[in-house]
Amino acid sequence: VRHQIVKMAAAGQHFHIIAAIFLSAASYSAPLEGIPEKVDPRACGKPDEAQKHPMALPVTLYEPIGAVFGGCRVWAGHIPPNSYLGLGIGEVAKECEQGSLSTIAGLCSLLGKNGATQDTCQRDESSPATDMLREYAAVLLDKGLVPLVSSGDSQLDTEIAFGIVLANTGSPDEAIQHYSALLKDHPDVIAAYHGRGSAYARKGLQYKINAELALADFTKAIELDRKMAESYERRAEILSPIGRGRDAIVDLDTAISLEPTARRFFRRGTLNFLREHYTSAQADFKKSLEKDSNQPNVLHFLGLAVFHRGALREAAKIFENVIKANPEYVEAIRNLGQVYRELGDYEKAMEQFNTALILDDKQVQGYQFRGSLYYHSGRPVQALQNFKKCLALEPHNEPCQYMTGLSNTAIGRFYQGIKAQTKVMLNEPIPGQKVSAEYQKVYYLREFSRYTHAHLDAPAREFSLDADLNGDFKDRWAKNLIFNVENYTEQPGLQPQISDVVAAEFSSYSPEVQRLVCKAYSLGQLMQFKVDGYLPNIRVHTAMGLAAVEVMQTAQAFWKAPKTSKTPMGKKFHWRDIFDTAVKWRRLVDPEQPVLWLDLMPTKSVDAGFNNFMNMIRGQVTNIRYSGYLETTFKLTKQMVMHYQDLPHPSLKAEISKSQNCEELLEVMKKSGSSTQNGFMVGTHVPSLKDKKRSKNYDGLMLTLSGDTEGNILFSMDTATTKTRTSQYHSEIEWIWNRITDEVKKGGNGMDVDTLVNTILYLVYYFYNLLPLSRGSSVVAYTVAMGMLMALGKEVTGKIPPGKMVDMEAMLIGSPESFASEVKDWMNLKRLSPQWTHLPKVGDTFPTFRSMLEVLNQDLQTACNKEGNPH
């Protein structure tokens, strides 16, 4: 069966740290997130700050280079320290970086504290004449700052120096002509090949001819002297940006073996970083720091490498050391904020982002990061303010434009939301260009926005998103695929007679409704995971707290008359309807996330099946969300291998048992012949209660361990939501639902409450293992459990313990009985307070999308904590 994929949160999806790396001569860039991959051509030629990409590091700044990046000349501020692009071959660069050089004004240019340049070497109409340039060359030569000149011929050395000055004062073509003429008479002068190669690179490596000619010159230099480390290093700088990263690594390996320097370790580290070889990058940055400990930029990159490996707390310590050495290091402060965000510490993350913006309020990334923190913590109104500031600085910033549209839609401002979304849609990639994440998602967001707006004032119970949306549209949205639906009919445009959602004052609600909302908000906070990688979201707390109360009220109404209860659509009440109560609220938390029933997808997709992938280790990255379960899952994998695999030699069991990590286990499995060249998979079983006498089991988690030739590991969990598996779980859930209904019918003293508590937890146990929704299965299941227990007269008063994820517990614990026993311990069930039974009906109080969005937009942290509030 060719399973189709529904991507779940993976390590790479929630790492947002910036690392804009430009490798010297090539002006190579590697934005990870937040830095646009291209510059809008409409911004070209504008002398404002908008066309300057934010720098990743406070660096020595040299004169602008000739390379073109996305249609505009790159600002030289992107060049990292320890590189010498600005000066062609490395001459004077070290002295510039250390601030120890007192030379001609304009040749070295240092970056000011606030990012302003003190000087540049751009050659224009007012540039020095040739005689002045020769004076510059003489000064360089006299100070001994021209490398690779040991010919003993003073005139030849002077010409080498003159070529360097030409290349660095905006005349690379003149420099090339100069060196070419020189090489006709002196074909073995390595310095001339270096100078000409640098000049070709300066013209722009995006042009194939420049790259080829530059490579040819550095290769010739290597042929003339294979022991000169400098030549290998310079050739590596050309190879990397033209897509030959492995060859660049080989050249840097050679350069380091000949002459290991801090700069070369740093450069190799950056290349490894760009290739996502974070372990190797980390080792290189450490070696660079061993050579020269006074390199805050290298220490910063070490923090980035550690961060990307998933070791967030270690990364935080490194960034703190960088900031301790330089309290105004804005990028390190901002990246420390990102670490705290990933750790789920909203307050500390916000403190760092605020500090970074105080130091520099013109940085686009500062507003983008802070806006993202606001949005993903459930504060879209505050997020919107930050994205607007981002766009004021950089009007064509696609991530901020997209997030502006998303934030507006989340709070019900659909006209402004779709306006911003349309701007993103107009930024269509050119043929061959990679589609941006924002462009890929924006079509789905626009259609969902139109649908929601059209149904703002209709009773939310009386229509179904799963039934109304185009099947292929849902399928591709759930799989995060590019919008490409054949014969698709767009949702109708916004109707002028339907107004946007207007912010409602909390005081406009009656005291009873205020009490309902605040109690629900408190209830929602009990659902929060205290696990690295999970940021508390007050919008989720509000929505799912209200959903739990509505589940309670819905279940109570059903249990009073189970035979005659009907849905608003006139159908018999079904277990799915109780879950749909929670799904309805979860969908409005974040309009970007498709919360859809997988079994209601098009028939062809259901037949093919879906996979919910959860990567624990991918490459050299440990998924921070699942790191707390890594040891448990690894041990479980070993146990299943030893129990189920037919091992050819008894000794292999001992080897498997002794293996300490995925790499070692994979090697043992290869020796046993129980894996393919790439890896193996094992599966867990979920025992049936319905057919317990027959010891029937369902397919649970699939655990996959594989590797590649470069040592990268993939250790993942996934659930194959096939048609057969779904049918089995549905049958189990239906059977348990009927047992709950039958037990409740007994009423009074005949009803066994303890048995019902367990059975309700059994119900959600199978829901967790099925994962029937494209997003949000976990919080929906816990919401239903809390609501049904309240309907039974049992109130959840305990929080989920730190480090625990309810869905992971359900999938790894082994049986529904064990799951119920564990969860009851932390739920700390108490007798339901009478206050809950006298609250207004949630479904009647918030019957429409408009009323639901109005309450989700409330600042309940403030409103519910005010003195005198009825809560």
mmCIF file with all atom_site columns, C-alpha atoms in Angstrom, residues 597-779:
data_model
loop_
_atom_site.group_PDB
_atom_site.id
_atom_site.type_symbol
_atom_site.label_atom_id
_atom_site.label_alt_id
_atom_site.label_comp_id
_atom_site.label_asym_id
_atom_site.label_entity_id
_atom_site.label_seq_id
_atom_site.pdbx_PDB_ins_code
_atom_site.Cartn_x
_atom_site.Cartn_y
_atom_site.Cartn_z
_atom_site.occupancy
_atom_site.B_iso_or_equiv
_atom_site.pdbx_formal_charge
_atom_site.auth_seq_id
_atom_site.auth_comp_id
_atom_site.auth_asym_id
_atom_site.auth_atom_id
_atom_site.pdbx_PDB_model_num
ATOM 1   C CA . TRP A 1 597 ? -11.515 13.762  9.728  1.00 0.00 ? 597 TRP A CA 1
ATOM 2   C CA . LEU A 1 598 ? -9.230  11.531  7.683  1.00 0.00 ? 598 LEU A CA 1
ATOM 3   C CA . ASP A 1 599 ? -11.923 8.917   6.990  1.00 0.00 ? 599 ASP A CA 1
ATOM 4   C CA . LEU A 1 600 ? -14.060 11.615  5.352  1.00 0.00 ? 600 LEU A CA 1
ATOM 5   C CA . MET A 1 601 ? -11.447 12.348  2.707  1.00 0.00 ? 601 MET A CA 1
ATOM 6   C CA . PRO A 1 602 ? -12.058 11.294  -0.928 1.00 0.00 ? 602 PRO A CA 1
ATOM 7   C CA . THR A 1 603 ? -12.451 7.541   -1.422 1.00 0.00 ? 603 THR A CA 1
ATOM 8   C CA . LYS A 1 604 ? -9.194  7.190   -3.347 1.00 0.00 ? 604 LYS A CA 1
ATOM 9   C CA . SER A 1 605 ? -7.273  8.804   -0.487 1.00 0.00 ? 605 SER A CA 1
ATOM 10  C CA . VAL A 1 606 ? -8.997  6.730   2.174  1.00 0.00 ? 606 VAL A CA 1
ATOM 11  C CA . ASP A 1 607 ? -8.272  3.553   0.212  1.00 0.00 ? 607 ASP A CA 1
ATOM 12  C CA . ALA A 1 608 ? -4.611  4.505   -0.173 1.00 0.00 ? 608 ALA A CA 1
ATOM 13  C CA . GLY A 1 609 ? -4.311  5.452   3.501  1.00 0.00 ? 609 GLY A CA 1
ATOM 14  C CA . PHE A 1 610 ? -2.573  8.221   5.433  1.00 0.00 ? 610 PHE A CA 1
ATOM 15  C CA . ASN A 1 611 ? 0.519   8.193   7.598  1.00 0.00 ? 611 ASN A CA 1
ATOM 16  C CA . ASN A 1 612 ? 0.963   10.408  10.631 1.00 0.00 ? 612 ASN A CA 1
ATOM 17  C CA . PHE A 1 613 ? 4.738   10.757  10.911 1.00 0.00 ? 613 PHE A CA 1
ATOM 18  C CA . MET A 1 614 ? 6.445   11.787  14.135 1.00 0.00 ? 614 MET A CA 1
ATOM 19  C CA . ASN A 1 615 ? 10.210  12.036  13.684 1.00 0.00 ? 615 ASN A CA 1
ATOM 20  C CA . MET A 1 616 ? 12.210  11.520  16.861 1.00 0.00 ? 616 MET A CA 1
ATOM 21  C CA . ILE A 1 617 ? 15.617  11.790  15.205 1.00 0.00 ? 617 ILE A CA 1
ATOM 22  C CA . ARG A 1 618 ? 16.090  13.100  11.681 1.00 0.00 ? 618 ARG A CA 1
ATOM 23  C CA . GLY A 1 619 ? 19.615  13.339  10.404 1.00 0.00 ? 619 GLY A CA 1
ATOM 24  C CA . GLN A 1 620 ? 21.516  14.926  13.268 1.00 0.00 ? 620 GLN A CA 1
ATOM 25  C CA . VAL A 1 621 ? 18.470  16.592  14.788 1.00 0.00 ? 621 VAL A CA 1
ATOM 26  C CA . THR A 1 622 ? 16.616  15.326  17.832 1.00 0.00 ? 622 THR A CA 1
ATOM 27  C CA . ASN A 1 623 ? 12.985  16.431  17.879 1.00 0.00 ? 623 ASN A CA 1
ATOM 28  C CA . ILE A 1 624 ? 12.719  18.380  21.097 1.00 0.00 ? 624 ILE A CA 1
ATOM 29  C CA . ARG A 1 625 ? 9.021   17.527  21.518 1.00 0.00 ? 625 ARG A CA 1
ATOM 30  C CA . TYR A 1 626 ? 9.666   13.817  21.706 1.00 0.00 ? 626 TYR A CA 1
ATOM 31  C CA . SER A 1 627 ? 13.091  13.891  23.371 1.00 0.00 ? 627 SER A CA 1
ATOM 32  C CA . GLY A 1 628 ? 11.579  12.888  26.707 1.00 0.00 ? 628 GLY A CA 1
ATOM 33  C CA . TYR A 1 629 ? 10.261  9.680   25.128 1.00 0.00 ? 629 TYR A CA 1
ATOM 34  C CA . LEU A 1 630 ? 13.351  8.858   23.086 1.00 0.00 ? 630 LEU A CA 1
ATOM 35  C CA . GLU A 1 631 ? 14.879  6.471   25.640 1.00 0.00 ? 631 GLU A CA 1
ATOM 36  C CA . THR A 1 632 ? 11.567  4.686   26.241 1.00 0.00 ? 632 THR A CA 1
ATOM 37  C CA . THR A 1 633 ? 10.893  4.283   22.537 1.00 0.00 ? 633 THR A CA 1
ATOM 38  C CA . PHE A 1 634 ? 14.437  3.106   21.842 1.00 0.00 ? 634 PHE A CA 1
ATOM 39  C CA . LYS A 1 635 ? 14.187  0.440   24.563 1.00 0.00 ? 635 LYS A CA 1
ATOM 40  C CA . LEU A 1 636 ? 10.795  -0.637  23.234 1.00 0.00 ? 636 LEU A CA 1
ATOM 41  C CA . THR A 1 637 ? 12.274  -1.003  19.757 1.00 0.00 ? 637 THR A CA 1
ATOM 42  C CA . LYS A 1 638 ? 15.068  -3.219  21.070 1.00 0.00 ? 638 LYS A CA 1
ATOM 43  C CA . GLN A 1 639 ? 12.607  -5.373  23.025 1.00 0.00 ? 639 GLN A CA 1
ATOM 44  C CA . MET A 1 640 ? 10.384  -5.889  19.998 1.00 0.00 ? 640 MET A CA 1
ATOM 45  C CA . VAL A 1 641 ? 13.349  -6.762  17.809 1.00 0.00 ? 641 VAL A CA 1
ATOM 46  C CA . MET A 1 642 ? 14.571  -9.369  20.278 1.00 0.00 ? 642 MET A CA 1
ATOM 47  C CA . HIS A 1 643 ? 11.075  -10.789 20.768 1.00 0.00 ? 643 HIS A CA 1
ATOM 48  C CA . TYR A 1 644 ? 9.732   -10.865 17.232 1.00 0.00 ? 644 TYR A CA 1
ATOM 49  C CA . GLN A 1 645 ? 12.726  -10.984 14.895 1.00 0.00 ? 645 GLN A CA 1
ATOM 50  C CA . ASP A 1 646 ? 14.123  -14.358 13.892 1.00 0.00 ? 646 ASP A CA 1
ATOM 51  C CA . LEU A 1 647 ? 17.758  -13.718 14.802 1.00 0.00 ? 647 LEU A CA 1
ATOM 52  C CA . PRO A 1 648 ? 20.261  -16.159 13.219 1.00 0.00 ? 648 PRO A CA 1
ATOM 53  C CA . HIS A 1 649 ? 22.681  -16.154 16.185 1.00 0.00 ? 649 HIS A CA 1
ATOM 54  C CA . PRO A 1 650 ? 21.830  -16.121 19.912 1.00 0.00 ? 650 PRO A CA 1
ATOM 55  C CA . SER A 1 651 ? 24.738  -13.738 20.536 1.00 0.00 ? 651 SER A CA 1
ATOM 56  C CA . LEU A 1 652 ? 22.981  -11.048 18.545 1.00 0.00 ? 652 LEU A CA 1
ATOM 57  C CA . LYS A 1 653 ? 20.374  -10.659 21.290 1.00 0.00 ? 653 LYS A CA 1
ATOM 58  C CA . ALA A 1 654 ? 23.129  -9.694  23.686 1.00 0.00 ? 654 ALA A CA 1
ATOM 59  C CA . GLU A 1 655 ? 24.521  -7.212  21.162 1.00 0.00 ? 655 GLU A CA 1
ATOM 60  C CA . ILE A 1 656 ? 21.087  -5.689  20.653 1.00 0.00 ? 656 ILE A CA 1
ATOM 61  C CA . SER A 1 657 ? 20.575  -5.430  24.382 1.00 0.00 ? 657 SER A CA 1
ATOM 62  C CA . LYS A 1 658 ? 23.932  -3.680  24.820 1.00 0.00 ? 658 LYS A CA 1
ATOM 63  C CA . SER A 1 659 ? 23.415  -1.166  21.998 1.00 0.00 ? 659 SER A CA 1
ATOM 64  C CA . GLN A 1 660 ? 23.307  2.350   23.438 1.00 0.00 ? 660 GLN A CA 1
ATOM 65  C CA . ASN A 1 661 ? 22.016  4.361   20.516 1.00 0.00 ? 661 ASN A CA 1
ATOM 66  C CA . CYS A 1 662 ? 20.318  4.130   17.155 1.00 0.00 ? 662 CYS A CA 1
ATOM 67  C CA . GLU A 1 663 ? 23.566  3.915   15.215 1.00 0.00 ? 663 GLU A CA 1
ATOM 68  C CA . GLU A 1 664 ? 24.752  0.890   17.202 1.00 0.00 ? 664 GLU A CA 1
ATOM 69  C CA . LEU A 1 665 ? 21.395  -0.878  16.949 1.00 0.00 ? 665 LEU A CA 1
ATOM 70  C CA . LEU A 1 666 ? 21.278  -0.319  13.205 1.00 0.00 ? 666 LEU A CA 1
ATOM 71  C CA . GLU A 1 667 ? 24.724  -1.844  12.776 1.00 0.00 ? 667 GLU A CA 1
ATOM 72  C CA . VAL A 1 668 ? 23.741  -4.943  14.787 1.00 0.00 ? 668 VAL A CA 1
ATOM 73  C CA . MET A 1 669 ? 20.578  -5.365  12.734 1.00 0.00 ? 669 MET A CA 1
ATOM 74  C CA . LYS A 1 670 ? 22.568  -5.192  9.526  1.00 0.00 ? 670 LYS A CA 1
ATOM 75  C CA . LYS A 1 671 ? 24.824  -7.973  10.771 1.00 0.00 ? 671 LYS A CA 1
ATOM 76  C CA . SER A 1 672 ? 21.810  -10.095 11.673 1.00 0.00 ? 672 SER A CA 1
ATOM 77  C CA . GLY A 1 673 ? 20.358  -9.794  8.202  1.00 0.00 ? 673 GLY A CA 1
ATOM 78  C CA . SER A 1 674 ? 17.093  -8.608  9.757  1.00 0.00 ? 674 SER A CA 1
ATOM 79  C CA . SER A 1 675 ? 17.236  -5.239  8.084  1.00 0.00 ? 675 SER A CA 1
ATOM 80  C CA . THR A 1 676 ? 17.682  -3.983  4.597  1.00 0.00 ? 676 THR A CA 1
ATOM 81  C CA . GLN A 1 677 ? 20.736  -1.957  3.687  1.00 0.00 ? 677 GLN A CA 1
ATOM 82  C CA . ASN A 1 678 ? 18.886  1.152   4.857  1.00 0.00 ? 678 ASN A CA 1
ATOM 83  C CA . GLY A 1 679 ? 17.057  -0.015  8.001  1.00 0.00 ? 679 GLY A CA 1
ATOM 84  C CA . PHE A 1 680 ? 14.096  -1.842  9.511  1.00 0.00 ? 680 PHE A CA 1
ATOM 85  C CA . MET A 1 681 ? 10.721  -1.302  11.142 1.00 0.00 ? 681 MET A CA 1
ATOM 86  C CA . VAL A 1 682 ? 8.745   -2.934  13.944 1.00 0.00 ? 682 VAL A CA 1
ATOM 87  C CA . GLY A 1 683 ? 5.169   -2.382  15.051 1.00 0.00 ? 683 GLY A CA 1
ATOM 88  C CA . THR A 1 684 ? 3.314   -2.237  18.346 1.00 0.00 ? 684 THR A CA 1
ATOM 89  C CA . HIS A 1 685 ? -0.060  -3.858  19.028 1.00 0.00 ? 685 HIS A CA 1
ATOM 90  C CA . VAL A 1 686 ? -3.104  -2.306  20.637 1.00 0.00 ? 686 VAL A CA 1
ATOM 91  C CA . PRO A 1 687 ? -5.198  -4.931  22.494 1.00 0.00 ? 687 PRO A CA 1
ATOM 92  C CA . SER A 1 688 ? -8.950  -5.029  21.843 1.00 0.00 ? 688 SER A CA 1
ATOM 93  C CA . LEU A 1 689 ? -11.455 -4.852  24.709 1.00 0.00 ? 689 LEU A CA 1
ATOM 94  C CA . LYS A 1 690 ? -14.315 -5.788  22.415 1.00 0.00 ? 690 LYS A CA 1
ATOM 95  C CA . ASP A 1 691 ? -12.639 -9.058  21.387 1.00 0.00 ? 691 ASP A CA 1
ATOM 96  C CA . LYS A 1 692 ? -10.517 -9.553  24.471 1.00 0.00 ? 692 LYS A CA 1
ATOM 97  C CA . LYS A 1 693 ? -11.470 -13.219 24.782 1.00 0.00 ? 693 LYS A CA 1
ATOM 98  C CA . ARG A 1 694 ? -9.979  -13.883 21.363 1.00 0.00 ? 694 ARG A CA 1
ATOM 99  C CA . SER A 1 695 ? -6.871  -11.853 22.246 1.00 0.00 ? 695 SER A CA 1
ATOM 100 C CA . LYS A 1 696 ? -7.432  -9.679  19.209 1.00 0.00 ? 696 LYS A CA 1
ATOM 101 C CA . ASN A 1 697 ? -4.954  -6.873  18.560 1.00 0.00 ? 697 ASN A CA 1
ATOM 102 C CA . TYR A 1 698 ? -4.942  -3.840  16.277 1.00 0.00 ? 698 TYR A CA 1
ATOM 103 C CA . ASP A 1 699 ? -1.975  -2.247  14.568 1.00 0.00 ? 699 ASP A CA 1
ATOM 104 C CA . GLY A 1 700 ? -0.476  0.470   16.760 1.00 0.00 ? 700 GLY A CA 1
ATOM 105 C CA . LEU A 1 701 ? 2.700   2.457   16.155 1.00 0.00 ? 701 LEU A CA 1
ATOM 106 C CA . MET A 1 702 ? 5.200   1.654   13.455 1.00 0.00 ? 702 MET A CA 1
ATOM 107 C CA . LEU A 1 703 ? 8.754   2.341   14.664 1.00 0.00 ? 703 LEU A CA 1
ATOM 108 C CA . THR A 1 704 ? 11.229  2.857   11.845 1.00 0.00 ? 704 THR A CA 1
ATOM 109 C CA . LEU A 1 705 ? 15.022  3.071   12.128 1.00 0.00 ? 705 LEU A CA 1
ATOM 110 C CA . SER A 1 706 ? 17.080  3.757   9.038  1.00 0.00 ? 706 SER A CA 1
ATOM 111 C CA . GLY A 1 707 ? 20.350  5.392   8.046  1.00 0.00 ? 707 GLY A CA 1
ATOM 112 C CA . ASP A 1 708 ? 22.275  6.591   5.039  1.00 0.00 ? 708 ASP A CA 1
ATOM 113 C CA . THR A 1 709 ? 25.869  6.342   3.902  1.00 0.00 ? 709 THR A CA 1
ATOM 114 C CA . GLU A 1 710 ? 26.783  9.638   5.584  1.00 0.00 ? 710 GLU A CA 1
ATOM 115 C CA . GLY A 1 711 ? 25.702  8.474   9.010  1.00 0.00 ? 711 GLY A CA 1
ATOM 116 C CA . ASN A 1 712 ? 22.408  10.335  9.163  1.00 0.00 ? 712 ASN A CA 1
ATOM 117 C CA . ILE A 1 713 ? 19.716  8.550   11.154 1.00 0.00 ? 713 ILE A CA 1
ATOM 118 C CA . LEU A 1 714 ? 15.940  8.558   10.848 1.00 0.00 ? 714 LEU A CA 1
ATOM 119 C CA . PHE A 1 715 ? 14.162  7.205   13.910 1.00 0.00 ? 715 PHE A CA 1
ATOM 120 C CA . SER A 1 716 ? 10.440  7.805   13.580 1.00 0.00 ? 716 SER A CA 1
ATOM 121 C CA . MET A 1 717 ? 7.017   6.757   14.779 1.00 0.00 ? 717 MET A CA 1
ATOM 122 C CA . ASP A 1 718 ? 3.999   6.698   12.531 1.00 0.00 ? 718 ASP A CA 1
ATOM 123 C CA . THR A 1 719 ? 0.461   5.395   12.416 1.00 0.00 ? 719 THR A CA 1
ATOM 124 C CA . ALA A 1 720 ? -0.808  4.007   9.138  1.00 0.00 ? 720 ALA A CA 1
ATOM 125 C CA . THR A 1 721 ? -4.394  5.215   9.012  1.00 0.00 ? 721 THR A CA 1
ATOM 126 C CA . THR A 1 722 ? -5.626  2.738   6.430  1.00 0.00 ? 722 THR A CA 1
ATOM 127 C CA . LYS A 1 723 ? -9.249  1.989   5.639  1.00 0.00 ? 723 LYS A CA 1
ATOM 128 C CA . THR A 1 724 ? -9.103  -1.408  7.367  1.00 0.00 ? 724 THR A CA 1
ATOM 129 C CA . ARG A 1 725 ? -7.370  -0.094  10.478 1.00 0.00 ? 725 ARG A CA 1
ATOM 130 C CA . THR A 1 726 ? -9.806  2.816   10.750 1.00 0.00 ? 726 THR A CA 1
ATOM 131 C CA . SER A 1 727 ? -12.767 0.448   10.477 1.00 0.00 ? 727 SER A CA 1
ATOM 132 C CA . GLN A 1 728 ? -11.353 -1.720  13.279 1.00 0.00 ? 728 GLN A CA 1
ATOM 133 C CA . TYR A 1 729 ? -10.858 1.204   15.624 1.00 0.00 ? 729 TYR A CA 1
ATOM 134 C CA . HIS A 1 730 ? -14.267 2.661   14.794 1.00 0.00 ? 730 HIS A CA 1
ATOM 135 C CA . SER A 1 731 ? -15.850 -0.670  15.694 1.00 0.00 ? 731 SER A CA 1
ATOM 136 C CA . GLU A 1 732 ? -13.994 -0.673  19.025 1.00 0.00 ? 732 GLU A CA 1
ATOM 137 C CA . ILE A 1 733 ? -14.923 2.935   19.809 1.00 0.00 ? 733 ILE A CA 1
ATOM 138 C CA . GLU A 1 734 ? -18.580 2.292   18.882 1.00 0.00 ? 734 GLU A CA 1
ATOM 139 C CA . TRP A 1 735 ? -18.671 -0.742  21.192 1.00 0.00 ? 735 TRP A CA 1
ATOM 140 C CA . ILE A 1 736 ? -17.217 1.264   24.106 1.00 0.00 ? 736 ILE A CA 1
ATOM 141 C CA . TRP A 1 737 ? -19.623 4.167   23.420 1.00 0.00 ? 737 TRP A CA 1
ATOM 142 C CA . ASN A 1 738 ? -22.550 1.800   23.629 1.00 0.00 ? 738 ASN A CA 1
ATOM 143 C CA . ARG A 1 739 ? -21.223 0.342   26.893 1.00 0.00 ? 739 ARG A CA 1
ATOM 144 C CA . ILE A 1 740 ? -21.054 3.848   28.370 1.00 0.00 ? 740 ILE A CA 1
ATOM 145 C CA . THR A 1 741 ? -24.606 4.565   27.203 1.00 0.00 ? 741 THR A CA 1
ATOM 146 C CA . ASP A 1 742 ? -25.921 1.289   28.601 1.00 0.00 ? 742 ASP A CA 1
ATOM 147 C CA . GLU A 1 743 ? -24.258 1.851   31.946 1.00 0.00 ? 743 GLU A CA 1
ATOM 148 C CA . VAL A 1 744 ? -25.603 5.410   32.237 1.00 0.00 ? 744 VAL A CA 1
ATOM 149 C CA . LYS A 1 745 ? -29.109 4.138   31.489 1.00 0.00 ? 745 LYS A CA 1
ATOM 150 C CA . LYS A 1 746 ? -29.049 2.221   34.785 1.00 0.00 ? 746 LYS A CA 1
ATOM 151 C CA . GLY A 1 747 ? -29.055 5.531   36.622 1.00 0.00 ? 747 GLY A CA 1
ATOM 152 C CA . GLY A 1 748 ? -28.952 6.191   40.353 1.00 0.00 ? 748 GLY A CA 1
ATOM 153 C CA . ASN A 1 749 ? -27.560 3.424   42.517 1.00 0.00 ? 749 ASN A CA 1
ATOM 154 C CA . GLY A 1 750 ? -27.451 0.972   39.611 1.00 0.00 ? 750 GLY A CA 1
ATOM 155 C CA . MET A 1 751 ? -24.767 2.924   37.773 1.00 0.00 ? 751 MET A CA 1
ATOM 156 C CA . ASP A 1 752 ? -21.138 2.021   38.515 1.00 0.00 ? 752 ASP A CA 1
ATOM 157 C CA . VAL A 1 753 ? -19.348 5.389   38.376 1.00 0.00 ? 753 VAL A CA 1
ATOM 158 C CA . ASP A 1 754 ? -15.843 3.928   38.739 1.00 0.00 ? 754 ASP A CA 1
ATOM 159 C CA . THR A 1 755 ? -16.464 1.590   35.827 1.00 0.00 ? 755 THR A CA 1
ATOM 160 C CA . LEU A 1 756 ? -17.774 4.493   33.762 1.00 0.00 ? 756 LEU A CA 1
ATOM 161 C CA . VAL A 1 757 ? -14.712 6.616   34.549 1.00 0.00 ? 757 VAL A CA 1
ATOM 162 C CA . ASN A 1 758 ? -12.456 3.846   33.267 1.00 0.00 ? 758 ASN A CA 1
ATOM 163 C CA . THR A 1 759 ? -14.630 3.224   30.207 1.00 0.00 ? 759 THR A CA 1
ATOM 164 C CA . ILE A 1 760 ? -14.546 6.905   29.223 1.00 0.00 ? 760 ILE A CA 1
ATOM 165 C CA . LEU A 1 761 ? -10.748 6.779   29.400 1.00 0.00 ? 761 LEU A CA 1
ATOM 166 C CA . TYR A 1 762 ? -10.794 3.560   27.333 1.00 0.00 ? 762 TYR A CA 1
ATOM 167 C CA . LEU A 1 763 ? -12.792 5.452   24.708 1.00 0.00 ? 763 LEU A CA 1
ATOM 168 C CA . VAL A 1 764 ? -10.175 8.170   24.291 1.00 0.00 ? 764 VAL A CA 1
ATOM 169 C CA . TYR A 1 765 ? -7.344  5.605   24.498 1.00 0.00 ? 765 TYR A CA 1
ATOM 170 C CA . TYR A 1 766 ? -8.455  4.140   21.183 1.00 0.00 ? 766 TYR A CA 1
ATOM 171 C CA . PHE A 1 767 ? -9.024  7.618   19.757 1.00 0.00 ? 767 PHE A CA 1
ATOM 172 C CA . TYR A 1 768 ? -5.417  8.525   20.624 1.00 0.00 ? 768 TYR A CA 1
ATOM 173 C CA . ASN A 1 769 ? -4.089  5.378   18.978 1.00 0.00 ? 769 ASN A CA 1
ATOM 174 C CA . LEU A 1 770 ? -6.199  5.887   15.868 1.00 0.00 ? 770 LEU A CA 1
ATOM 175 C CA . LEU A 1 771 ? -5.240  9.570   15.402 1.00 0.00 ? 771 LEU A CA 1
ATOM 176 C CA . PRO A 1 772 ? -8.281  10.132  13.158 1.00 0.00 ? 772 PRO A CA 1
ATOM 177 C CA . LEU A 1 773 ? -7.787  13.880  12.602 1.00 0.00 ? 773 LEU A CA 1
ATOM 178 C CA . SER A 1 774 ? -5.296  15.608  10.368 1.00 0.00 ? 774 SER A CA 1
ATOM 179 C CA . ARG A 1 775 ? -4.428  17.911  13.301 1.00 0.00 ? 775 ARG A CA 1
ATOM 180 C CA . GLY A 1 776 ? -5.455  18.231  16.929 1.00 0.00 ? 776 GLY A CA 1
ATOM 181 C CA . SER A 1 777 ? -6.353  14.618  17.757 1.00 0.00 ? 777 SER A CA 1
ATOM 182 C CA . SER A 1 778 ? -4.607  14.817  21.129 1.00 0.00 ? 778 SER A CA 1
ATOM 183 C CA . VAL A 1 779 ? -6.276  17.928  22.560 1.00 0.00 ? 779 VAL A CA 1
#
